[in-house]
Amino acid sequence: MPFYGFGSLTVIPVRDLGTRGPTEGPPVVVDCPARDSARSVLLWFVLFALLLLRKVNRTRRAWVVLLPLFAIYGILHIAENMHSSFGVWYISIYFRSFLCDALRALGLAIALLAMVSDLVEARSRRFRLVFACVVVLLAGGAAIGVNAPAASSTEAWIVGFGAMTLLSAFGLGIIAILLRWLTGRSDPRVLAGVCLVLGAGPVCILEGINLLCGSIRPSITMDITMVGGRIFSQVVFAPYLIFFCFLLLAVLSPLYRRRLTGCFTGEIPTSRDA
């Protein structure tokens, strides 16, 4: 993973580092160039540029978009540094890193979408949804690409992010269609509640099962099933927590209700939504 800092960092190797030194050798200096730290926040510069340079975004109401981002980044920072003997963190540190980076990239991509979604005035529901997916995939893929742990894994991380995003976006679209079929419209408040249940529910259920079965020695089949269930629940359902944060923003902010309703539900907000 890239270092977040400037200058040089002195470390003591505890494994064979090849040309860097032998196992448990003398300290070596690892360079932390400024460009490595800058690229990790590259999309944040784009976000602030859109907030500052677009006249319609130079309002306090527009800057509220930072609140769900700060919440997402803070929660993921805590979760990523948790050491647990159960749950998804028990599976793989590498998977933990990918999942948190992918969720951060998804949140940042949706924030960027909120900055430009008002530029699309087409009444075609399909066009607005396709536009939203393209922006999120491009922005999120860029965020993932500059933070991949190694050049050789960049493509795999981007493909993984794209698959996770498209799968969750497809599910969100199906939910919006069902809500329109049942109620006549996709209410952002109802959609936010569904996303919260989908995002947190499977994780809570799996962890509850894990805690209840903690005293039982699991079989190989049960262990594989639990691990597979955790991976599936995190990849498929965790993005709905990111959607929930921005749908909550759409519920509380009339500005983002107008901007995000079409992106999440494919509908053009009516006067009562504004």
XYZ file of N, CA and C in Angstrom, residues 17-257:
723
model
N 13.756 -8.711 2.023
C 13.341 -7.638 1.137
C 14.153 -7.606 -0.149
N 14.829 -8.700 -0.459
C 15.604 -8.742 -1.694
C 16.781 -7.792 -1.636
N 16.833 -6.866 -2.555
C 17.935 -5.914 -2.597
C 17.871 -4.895 -1.471
N 16.728 -4.813 -0.775
C 16.591 -3.860 0.326
C 17.337 -4.309 1.579
N 17.548 -5.598 1.700
C 18.253 -6.065 2.886
C 17.799 -7.442 3.313
N 18.577 -8.121 4.161
C 18.226 -9.471 4.621
C 17.156 -9.426 5.703
N 16.686 -10.617 6.090
C 15.714 -10.725 7.168
C 16.299 -10.167 8.457
N 15.518 -9.288 9.136
C 15.924 -8.649 10.379
C 17.283 -7.974 10.229
N 17.475 -7.346 9.093
C 18.719 -6.645 8.841
C 18.722 -5.256 9.443
N 19.711 -4.467 9.099
C 19.785 -3.097 9.615
C 18.683 -2.232 9.014
N 18.406 -1.102 9.658
C 17.350 -0.226 9.133
C 17.654 0.238 7.710
N 16.600 0.356 6.917
C 16.721 0.890 5.565
C 15.780 2.077 5.439
N 16.093 2.962 4.541
C 15.292 4.162 4.328
C 14.394 3.946 3.117
N 13.088 4.117 3.332
C 12.111 3.991 2.262
C 11.621 5.389 1.895
N 11.791 5.762 0.638
C 11.368 7.082 0.192
C 9.848 7.159 0.125
N 9.298 8.274 0.568
C 7.858 8.547 0.479
C 7.670 9.837 -0.305
N 7.790 9.785 -1.623
C 7.687 11.012 -2.415
C 6.324 11.667 -2.283
N 6.325 12.978 -2.441
C 5.083 13.737 -2.286
C 4.032 13.310 -3.289
N 4.461 12.861 -4.485
C 3.476 12.489 -5.505
C 2.642 11.283 -5.075
N 3.231 10.386 -4.244
C 2.450 9.237 -3.779
C 1.318 9.677 -2.861
N 1.604 10.683 -2.023
C 0.557 11.191 -1.139
C -0.455 12.018 -1.916
N 0.017 12.773 -2.902
C -0.883 13.629 -3.674
C -1.855 12.809 -4.510
N -1.358 11.708 -5.094
C -2.245 10.938 -5.965
C -3.355 10.254 -5.175
N -3.125 9.994 -3.890
C -4.155 9.338 -3.088
C -5.349 10.243 -2.852
N -5.168 11.554 -3.016
C -6.269 12.499 -2.826
C -6.555 13.255 -4.123
N -6.158 12.676 -5.247
C -6.328 13.340 -6.536
C -7.784 13.688 -6.812
N -8.690 12.733 -6.562
C -10.109 12.976 -6.836
C -10.711 14.003 -5.877
N -10.094 14.153 -4.704
C -10.557 15.199 -3.791
C -10.269 16.577 -4.385
N -9.118 16.714 -5.061
C -8.817 17.983 -5.734
C -9.871 18.276 -6.802
N -10.282 17.245 -7.537
C -11.317 17.416 -8.561
C -12.632 17.851 -7.910
N -12.971 17.228 -6.791
C -14.209 17.572 -6.095
C -14.197 19.032 -5.646
N -13.096 19.453 -5.023
C -13.009 20.840 -4.562
C -12.992 21.808 -5.737
N -12.388 21.401 -6.857
C -12.386 22.255 -8.043
C -13.813 22.463 -8.553
N -14.606 21.403 -8.557
C -15.998 21.532 -9.001
C -16.823 22.373 -8.032
N -16.493 22.303 -6.755
C -17.205 23.112 -5.774
C -16.845 24.586 -5.894
N -15.601 24.859 -6.244
C -15.131 26.240 -6.281
C -15.330 26.915 -7.638
N -15.224 26.139 -8.717
C -15.219 26.734 -10.045
C -16.610 26.834 -10.667
N -17.511 25.930 -10.310
C -18.868 26.018 -10.843
C -19.696 26.962 -9.977
N -20.299 27.952 -10.601
C -21.033 28.983 -9.867
C -22.177 28.384 -9.055
N -22.864 27.393 -9.628
C -24.009 26.804 -8.922
C -23.582 26.021 -7.688
N -22.293 25.701 -7.598
C -21.802 24.943 -6.448
C -21.156 25.832 -5.390
N -21.040 27.121 -5.661
C -20.392 28.000 -4.691
C -21.408 28.524 -3.670
N -22.073 27.579 -3.038
C -23.029 27.898 -1.977
C -22.811 26.946 -0.816
N -23.246 27.382 0.353
C -23.098 26.514 1.529
C -23.922 25.238 1.389
N -25.039 25.341 0.694
C -25.875 24.145 0.496
C -25.139 23.089 -0.308
N -24.334 23.513 -1.276
C -23.609 22.552 -2.110
C -22.486 21.870 -1.334
N -21.850 22.595 -0.418
C -20.722 22.028 0.328
C -21.158 20.986 1.348
N -22.475 20.864 1.554
C -22.980 19.830 2.470
C -22.628 18.437 1.962
N -22.301 18.307 0.658
C -21.948 17.002 0.102
C -20.730 16.397 0.796
N -19.936 17.230 1.466
C -18.757 16.724 2.166
C -19.123 15.927 3.418
N -20.289 16.179 3.993
C -20.657 15.504 5.244
C -20.757 13.989 5.092
N -21.502 13.454 4.099
C -21.517 11.991 3.963
C -20.144 11.426 3.622
N -19.340 12.192 2.895
C -17.983 11.709 2.581
C -17.143 11.589 3.836
N -17.176 12.600 4.698
C -16.416 12.542 5.943
C -16.886 11.373 6.803
N -18.201 11.150 6.830
C -18.737 10.032 7.610
C -18.256 8.700 7.060
N -18.298 8.553 5.738
C -17.865 7.300 5.101
C -16.386 7.049 5.352
N -15.563 8.059 5.141
C -14.123 7.906 5.331
C -13.788 7.618 6.789
N -14.486 8.287 7.709
C -14.210 8.059 9.129
C -14.578 6.654 9.571
N -15.755 6.199 9.168
C -16.200 4.852 9.546
C -15.285 3.792 8.948
N -14.913 3.957 7.670
C -14.052 2.971 7.027
C -12.642 2.983 7.614
N -12.173 4.148 8.044
C -10.855 4.210 8.685
C -10.852 3.411 9.984
N -11.919 3.566 10.763
C -12.022 2.806 12.015
C -12.139 1.315 11.722
N -13.011 0.968 10.761
C -13.221 -0.444 10.438
C -11.972 -1.095 9.882
N -11.231 -0.352 9.055
C -10.042 -0.929 8.433
C -8.953 -1.227 9.450
N -8.932 -0.495 10.547
C -7.891 -0.669 11.551
C -8.338 -1.538 12.722
N -9.533 -2.089 12.616
C -10.010 -2.992 13.664
C -9.375 -4.364 13.502
N -9.015 -4.970 14.592
C -8.478 -6.330 14.583
C -9.519 -7.238 15.240
N -10.126 -8.062 14.424
C -11.219 -8.906 14.904
C -10.926 -10.357 14.567
N -11.362 -11.231 15.442
C -11.191 -12.666 15.201
C -12.357 -13.244 14.422
N -13.303 -12.391 14.061
C -14.432 -12.861 13.272
C -14.779 -11.780 12.254
N -15.719 -12.085 11.407
C -16.151 -11.106 10.426
C -15.261 -11.088 9.199
N -15.476 -10.111 8.358
C -14.741 -10.051 7.102
C -13.262 -9.812 7.330
N -12.904 -9.114 8.424
C -11.486 -8.825 8.644
C -10.700 -10.099 8.956
N -11.392 -11.152 9.349
C -10.737 -12.423 9.626
C -10.353 -13.144 8.339
N -10.950 -12.723 7.217
C -10.724 -13.428 5.958
C -9.359 -13.116 5.389
N -9.110 -11.847 5.126
C -7.863 -11.463 4.470
C -7.638 -9.977 4.632
N -6.409 -9.610 5.024
C -6.064 -8.197 5.111
C -6.115 -7.571 3.728
N -5.719 -8.319 2.708
C -5.739 -7.807 1.341
C -7.173 -7.515 0.905
N -8.093 -8.414 1.224
C -9.496 -8.196 0.886
C -10.051 -7.009 1.666
N -9.663 -6.886 2.911
C -10.089 -5.744 3.724
C -9.662 -4.433 3.070
N -8.421 -4.388 2.615
C -7.900 -3.178 1.984
C -8.657 -2.861 0.698
N -8.908 -3.894 -0.117
C -9.641 -3.670 -1.364
C -11.043 -3.169 -1.085
N -11.732 -3.802 -0.144
C -13.123 -3.443 0.122
C -13.230 -2.011 0.613
N -12.367 -1.618 1.551
C -12.431 -0.253 2.073
C -12.065 0.761 0.996
N -11.050 0.471 0.181
C -10.695 1.382 -0.905
C -11.834 1.493 -1.918
N -12.480 0.366 -2.213
C -13.580 0.377 -3.181
C -14.761 1.183 -2.653
N -15.081 1.061 -1.375
C -16.201 1.804 -0.807
C -15.888 3.300 -0.725
N -14.634 3.635 -0.395
C -14.245 5.045 -0.398
C -14.337 5.628 -1.811
N -13.858 4.852 -2.790
C -13.913 5.312 -4.178
C -15.350 5.481 -4.640
N -16.241 4.583 -4.227
C -17.647 4.683 -4.601
C -18.275 5.942 -4.010
N -17.997 6.221 -2.738
C -18.536 7.425 -2.115
C -18.027 8.686 -2.789
N -16.741 8.731 -3.099
C -16.169 9.906 -3.756
C -16.727 10.063 -5.163
N -16.936 8.957 -5.858
C -17.484 9.017 -7.216
C -18.919 9.536 -7.203
N -19.725 9.123 -6.224
C -21.102 9.609 -6.143
C -21.116 11.102 -5.810
N -20.173 11.552 -4.955
C -20.078 12.984 -4.653
C -19.735 13.777 -5.911
N -18.837 13.255 -6.733
C -18.504 13.920 -7.993
C -19.704 13.930 -8.939
N -20.459 12.834 -8.940
C -21.675 12.785 -9.749
C -22.650 13.872 -9.314
N -22.780 14.089 -8.013
C -23.686 15.114 -7.507
C -23.258 16.508 -7.934
N -21.974 16.684 -8.235
C -21.472 17.984 -8.662
C -21.849 18.315 -10.098
N -22.109 17.289 -10.917
C -22.325 17.529 -12.357
C -23.662 16.996 -12.858
N -24.429 16.328 -12.018
C -25.662 15.702 -12.495
C -26.683 16.718 -12.989
N -26.603 17.969 -12.517
C -27.549 18.986 -12.966
C -27.292 19.418 -14.405
N -26.152 19.013 -14.980
C -25.847 19.353 -16.364
C -26.675 18.518 -17.343
N -27.221 17.411 -16.864
C -28.007 16.523 -17.717
C -29.483 16.810 -17.488
N -30.133 17.344 -18.487
C -31.545 17.694 -18.372
C -32.431 16.783 -19.216
N -31.868 15.711 -19.730
C -32.661 14.800 -20.560
C -33.761 14.153 -19.728
N -34.905 14.005 -20.313
C -36.036 13.402 -19.607
C -36.036 11.884 -19.708
N -35.120 11.338 -20.489
C -35.035 9.895 -20.628
C -34.473 9.276 -19.350
N -35.267 8.414 -18.715
C -34.830 7.762 -17.488
C -33.598 6.912 -17.741
N -33.585 6.185 -18.842
C -32.456 5.314 -19.140
C -31.182 6.112 -19.355
N -31.284 7.252 -20.050
C -30.100 8.056 -20.309
C -29.504 8.576 -19.008
N -30.347 9.044 -18.082
C -29.832 9.575 -16.818
C -29.168 8.480 -15.995
N -29.745 7.289 -16.004
C -29.142 6.191 -15.254
C -27.817 5.753 -15.873
N -27.767 5.709 -17.198
C -26.511 5.352 -17.877
C -25.448 6.406 -17.609
N -25.840 7.678 -17.679
C -24.904 8.771 -17.385
C -24.344 8.635 -15.972
N -25.225 8.351 -15.010
C -24.784 8.207 -13.622
C -23.795 7.050 -13.479
N -24.086 5.919 -14.104
C -23.196 4.756 -14.021
C -21.839 5.047 -14.649
N -21.833 5.742 -15.793
C -20.573 6.044 -16.482
C -19.704 6.958 -15.616
N -20.304 7.993 -15.037
C -19.543 8.916 -14.196
C -18.972 8.204 -12.980
N -19.792 7.393 -12.322
C -19.335 6.686 -11.117
C -18.234 5.681 -11.457
N -18.388 4.955 -12.559
C -17.377 3.972 -12.941
C -16.060 4.643 -13.302
N -16.120 5.740 -14.057
C -14.892 6.426 -14.456
C -14.196 7.062 -13.252
N -14.966 7.772 -12.433
C -14.375 8.447 -11.280
C -13.876 7.434 -10.244
N -14.699 6.431 -9.958
C -14.279 5.420 -8.997
C -13.112 4.595 -9.498
N -13.124 4.248 -10.792
C -12.004 3.508 -11.364
C -10.709 4.289 -11.288
N -10.794 5.611 -11.503
C -9.599 6.448 -11.390
C -9.088 6.477 -9.951
N -10.017 6.594 -8.990
C -9.620 6.608 -7.583
C -8.983 5.285 -7.181
N -9.529 4.176 -7.673
C -8.960 2.866 -7.373
C -7.599 2.702 -8.048
N -7.498 3.139 -9.301
C -6.273 2.946 -10.068
C -5.069 3.623 -9.453
N -5.248 4.841 -8.928
C -4.095 5.559 -8.375
C -3.716 5.058 -6.990
N -4.580 4.242 -6.382
C -4.279 3.745 -5.035
C -4.072 2.242 -4.977
N -4.004 1.582 -6.123
C -3.757 0.139 -6.129
C -2.414 -0.145 -5.464
N -2.302 -1.228 -4.674
C -1.078 -1.492 -3.925
C 0.126 -1.800 -4.796
N -0.091 -2.268 -6.015
C 1.015 -2.582 -6.916
C 0.541 -2.398 -8.348
N 1.458 -2.009 -9.204
C 1.092 -1.755 -10.598
C 0.481 -2.996 -11.245
N 0.959 -4.174 -10.855
C 0.479 -5.414 -11.470
C -0.957 -5.742 -11.081
N -1.439 -5.154 -9.983
C -2.793 -5.468 -9.518
C -3.799 -4.379 -9.842
N -3.366 -3.309 -10.516
C -4.255 -2.180 -10.786
C -5.475 -2.608 -11.577
N -5.261 -3.363 -12.658
C -6.380 -3.785 -13.498
C -7.354 -4.649 -12.723
N -6.826 -5.553 -11.893
C -7.703 -6.432 -11.117
C -8.549 -5.638 -10.137
N -7.967 -4.632 -9.489
C -8.707 -3.812 -8.541
C -9.790 -3.009 -9.254
N -9.466 -2.454 -10.430
C -10.451 -1.666 -11.174
C -11.598 -2.550 -11.639
N -11.275 -3.738 -12.134
C -12.318 -4.667 -12.575
C -13.189 -5.081 -11.385
N -12.559 -5.345 -10.260
C -13.335 -5.703 -9.072
C -14.260 -4.585 -8.632
N -13.756 -3.357 -8.660
C -14.590 -2.210 -8.307
C -15.744 -2.063 -9.296
N -15.457 -2.207 -10.588
C -16.499 -2.075 -11.599
C -17.585 -3.117 -11.439
N -17.182 -4.374 -11.182
C -18.168 -5.438 -11.008
C -19.034 -5.193 -9.778
N -18.403 -4.777 -8.678
C -19.150 -4.511 -7.451
C -20.127 -3.354 -7.647
N -19.678 -2.296 -8.315
C -20.524 -1.121 -8.522
C -21.701 -1.423 -9.441
N -21.435 -2.114 -10.548
C -22.511 -2.423 -11.486
C -23.533 -3.357 -10.859
N -23.069 -4.326 -10.085
C -23.987 -5.257 -9.439
C -24.890 -4.533 -8.444
N -24.298 -3.673 -7.621
C -25.099 -2.944 -6.638
C -26.001 -1.910 -7.312
N -25.510 -1.260 -8.390
C -26.345 -0.294 -9.116
C -27.534 -0.987 -9.776
N -27.311 -2.182 -10.315
C -28.404 -2.955 -10.904
C -29.437 -3.301 -9.843
N -28.964 -3.720 -8.673
C -29.890 -4.023 -7.583
C -30.672 -2.807 -7.141
N -30.001 -1.644 -7.079
C -30.690 -0.421 -6.692
C -31.747 -0.049 -7.723
N -31.434 -0.265 -9.007
C -32.413 0.004 -10.051
C -33.637 -0.889 -9.938
N -33.416 -2.166 -9.638
C -34.538 -3.096 -9.461
C -35.413 -2.672 -8.284
N -34.764 -2.238 -7.193
C -35.527 -1.787 -6.021
C -36.368 -0.563 -6.371
N -35.768 0.387 -7.122
C -36.496 1.590 -7.517
C -37.698 1.243 -8.396
N -37.514 0.286 -9.311
C -38.629 -0.142 -10.174
C -39.747 -0.770 -9.351
N -39.376 -1.609 -8.388
C -40.385 -2.242 -7.534
C -41.149 -1.203 -6.715
N -40.421 -0.186 -6.215
C -41.096 0.857 -5.445
C -42.067 1.643 -6.312
N -41.652 1.927 -7.565
C -42.567 2.632 -8.468
C -43.795 1.785 -8.786
N -43.593 0.490 -8.897
C -44.696 -0.419 -9.219
C -45.671 -0.532 -8.042
N -45.110 -0.515 -6.823
C -45.949 -0.684 -5.646
C -46.602 0.613 -5.186
N -45.872 1.725 -5.280
C -46.367 2.976 -4.715
C -46.594 4.075 -5.750
N -46.165 3.849 -6.976
C -46.336 4.873 -7.998
C -45.163 5.805 -8.137
N -44.237 5.827 -7.165
C -43.045 6.654 -7.232
C -41.988 6.066 -6.309
N -40.723 6.407 -6.607
C -39.614 5.927 -5.785
C -39.260 6.997 -4.757
N -39.858 6.915 -3.598
C -39.623 7.886 -2.541
C -38.189 7.717 -2.016
N -37.359 8.779 -2.048
C -35.974 8.651 -1.558
C -35.894 8.186 -0.114
N -36.893 8.544 0.711
C -36.875 8.120 2.107
C -37.040 6.613 2.230
N -37.961 6.064 1.443
C -38.154 4.614 1.459
C -36.937 3.909 0.879
N -36.402 4.462 -0.214
C -35.230 3.859 -0.843
C -34.030 3.884 0.096
N -33.879 4.967 0.862
C -32.790 5.055 1.838
C -32.948 3.990 2.918
N -34.174 3.794 3.395
C -34.409 2.766 4.406
C -34.105 1.373 3.893
N -34.493 1.088 2.645
C -34.200 -0.218 2.052
C -32.694 -0.428 1.932
N -31.970 0.618 1.526
C -30.517 0.508 1.388
C -29.848 0.270 2.738
N -30.359 0.913 3.779
C -29.793 0.694 5.120
C -29.994 -0.744 5.563
N -31.186 -1.274 5.331
C -31.465 -2.667 5.712
C -30.594 -3.631 4.910
N -30.489 -3.398 3.602
C -29.688 -4.284 2.760
C -28.206 -4.195 3.095
N -27.733 -3.000 3.445
C -26.314 -2.840 3.731
C -25.901 -3.403 5.074
N -26.710 -3.156 6.100
C -26.337 -3.569 7.453
C -26.915 -4.926 7.844
N -28.079 -5.280 7.273
C -28.751 -6.512 7.675
C -27.934 -7.780 7.503
N -27.439 -8.067 6.284
C -26.690 -9.313 6.095
C -25.446 -9.415 6.967
N -24.762 -8.292 7.157
C -23.560 -8.313 7.999
C -23.934 -8.650 9.438
N -24.978 -8.001 9.965
C -25.404 -8.275 11.340
C -25.857 -9.721 11.508
N -26.569 -10.244 10.509
C -27.047 -11.629 10.583
C -25.883 -12.611 10.606
N -24.920 -12.402 9.701
C -23.768 -13.314 9.639
C -22.932 -13.253 10.906
N -22.729 -12.046 11.429
C -21.936 -11.937 12.647
C -22.689 -12.514 13.838
N -24.011 -12.367 13.840
C -24.794 -12.975 14.904
C -24.708 -14.487 14.874
N -24.786 -15.068 13.676
C -24.649 -16.517 13.534
C -23.265 -16.952 13.985
N -22.246 -16.162 13.631
C -20.882 -16.504 14.001
C -20.700 -16.503 15.518
N -21.285 -15.501 16.185
C -21.171 -15.423 17.638
C -21.945 -16.550 18.314
N -23.128 -16.871 17.797
C -23.928 -17.940 18.388
C -23.268 -19.297 18.211
N -22.566 -19.458 17.086
C -21.906 -20.735 16.811
C -20.459 -20.753 17.274
N -20.059 -19.713 18.028
C -18.658 -19.630 18.435
C -18.214 -20.794 19.306
N -19.128 -21.339 20.094
C -18.777 -22.456 20.982
C -18.823 -23.804 20.275
N -19.304 -23.796 19.028
C -19.394 -25.042 18.270
C -18.218 -25.141 17.326
N -17.552 -26.262 17.333
C -16.421 -26.449 16.434
C -16.965 -26.685 15.024
N -16.732 -25.713 14.114
C -17.340 -25.823 12.787
C -16.650 -26.874 11.930
N -17.407 -27.475 11.039
C -16.838 -28.388 10.067
C -16.198 -27.584 8.945
N -15.453 -28.272 8.093
C -14.814 -27.585 6.973
C -15.868 -26.967 6.061
N -16.942 -27.701 5.827
C -18.012 -27.189 4.963
C -18.654 -25.949 5.556
N -18.924 -25.979 6.873
C -19.530 -24.828 7.526
C -18.597 -23.625 7.486
N -17.300 -23.875 7.716
C -16.326 -22.788 7.716
C -16.240 -22.143 6.338
N -16.192 -22.963 5.293
C -16.133 -22.438 3.929
C -17.404 -21.655 3.606
N -18.545 -22.172 4.048
C -19.816 -21.487 3.805
C -19.852 -20.132 4.481
N -19.369 -20.053 5.729
C -19.365 -18.798 6.451
C -18.445 -17.780 5.794
N -17.253 -18.238 5.385
C -16.311 -17.329 4.729
C -16.885 -16.830 3.414
N -17.455 -17.757 2.628
C -18.079 -17.361 1.370
C -19.232 -16.399 1.578
N -20.026 -16.647 2.633
C -21.135 -15.757 2.934
C -20.673 -14.373 3.323
N -19.584 -14.290 4.085
C -19.056 -12.984 4.486
C -18.562 -12.202 3.281
N -17.798 -12.874 2.413
C -17.290 -12.193 1.221
C -18.442 -11.723 0.352
N -19.417 -12.600 0.129
C -20.559 -12.253 -0.714
C -21.336 -11.083 -0.116
N -21.586 -11.135 1.186
C -22.385 -10.082 1.817
C -21.671 -8.742 1.764
N -20.345 -8.754 1.927
C -19.609 -7.493 1.916
C -19.543 -6.901 0.515
N -19.234 -7.723 -0.477
C -19.085 -7.215 -1.844
C -20.421 -6.773 -2.423
N -21.473 -7.547 -2.163
C -22.776 -7.274 -2.774
C -23.574 -6.235 -1.995
N -23.529 -6.299 -0.658
C -24.432 -5.464 0.126
C -23.775 -4.242 0.762
N -22.470 -4.252 1.007
C -21.826 -3.088 1.629
C -22.013 -1.804 0.828
N -21.984 -1.837 -0.524
C -22.209 -0.582 -1.276
C -23.538 0.089 -0.963
N -24.534 -0.661 -0.506
C -25.823 -0.046 -0.201
C -25.720 0.911 0.994
N -24.723 0.716 1.853
C -24.508 1.668 2.941
C -24.008 3.004 2.392
N -23.209 2.954 1.323
C -22.763 4.187 0.676
C -23.957 4.874 0.015
N -24.791 4.091 -0.673
C -26.006 4.658 -1.265
C -26.891 5.280 -0.190
N -26.975 4.618 0.957
C -27.802 5.138 2.047
C -27.339 6.527 2.481
N -26.037 6.715 2.613
C -25.499 8.013 3.055
C -25.918 9.133 2.107
N -25.862 8.875 0.807
C -26.197 9.923 -0.152
C -27.709 10.057 -0.355
N -28.431 8.982 -0.188
C -29.891 9.104 -0.219
C -30.388 9.878 0.992
N -29.729 9.682 2.140
C -30.065 10.482 3.316
C -29.781 11.951 3.048
N -28.672 12.231 2.361
C -28.376 13.600 1.963
C -29.474 14.141 1.048
N -29.947 13.318 0.114
C -31.013 13.740 -0.797
C -32.312 14.014 -0.047
N -32.567 13.256 1.010
C -33.780 13.477 1.802
C -33.694 14.787 2.577
N -32.515 15.105 3.103
C -32.358 16.269 3.970
C -32.065 17.559 3.211
N -31.530 17.446 2.005
C -31.138 18.631 1.250
C -31.953 18.742 -0.037
N -32.770 19.792 -0.187
C -33.522 19.969 -1.433
C -32.615 20.061 -2.659
N -31.437 20.681 -2.514
C -30.516 20.795 -3.644
C -30.106 19.427 -4.155
N -29.699 18.553 -3.255
C -29.246 17.224 -3.674
C -30.412 16.272 -3.918
N -31.589 16.621 -3.428
C -32.768 15.831 -3.806
C -33.022 15.983 -5.300
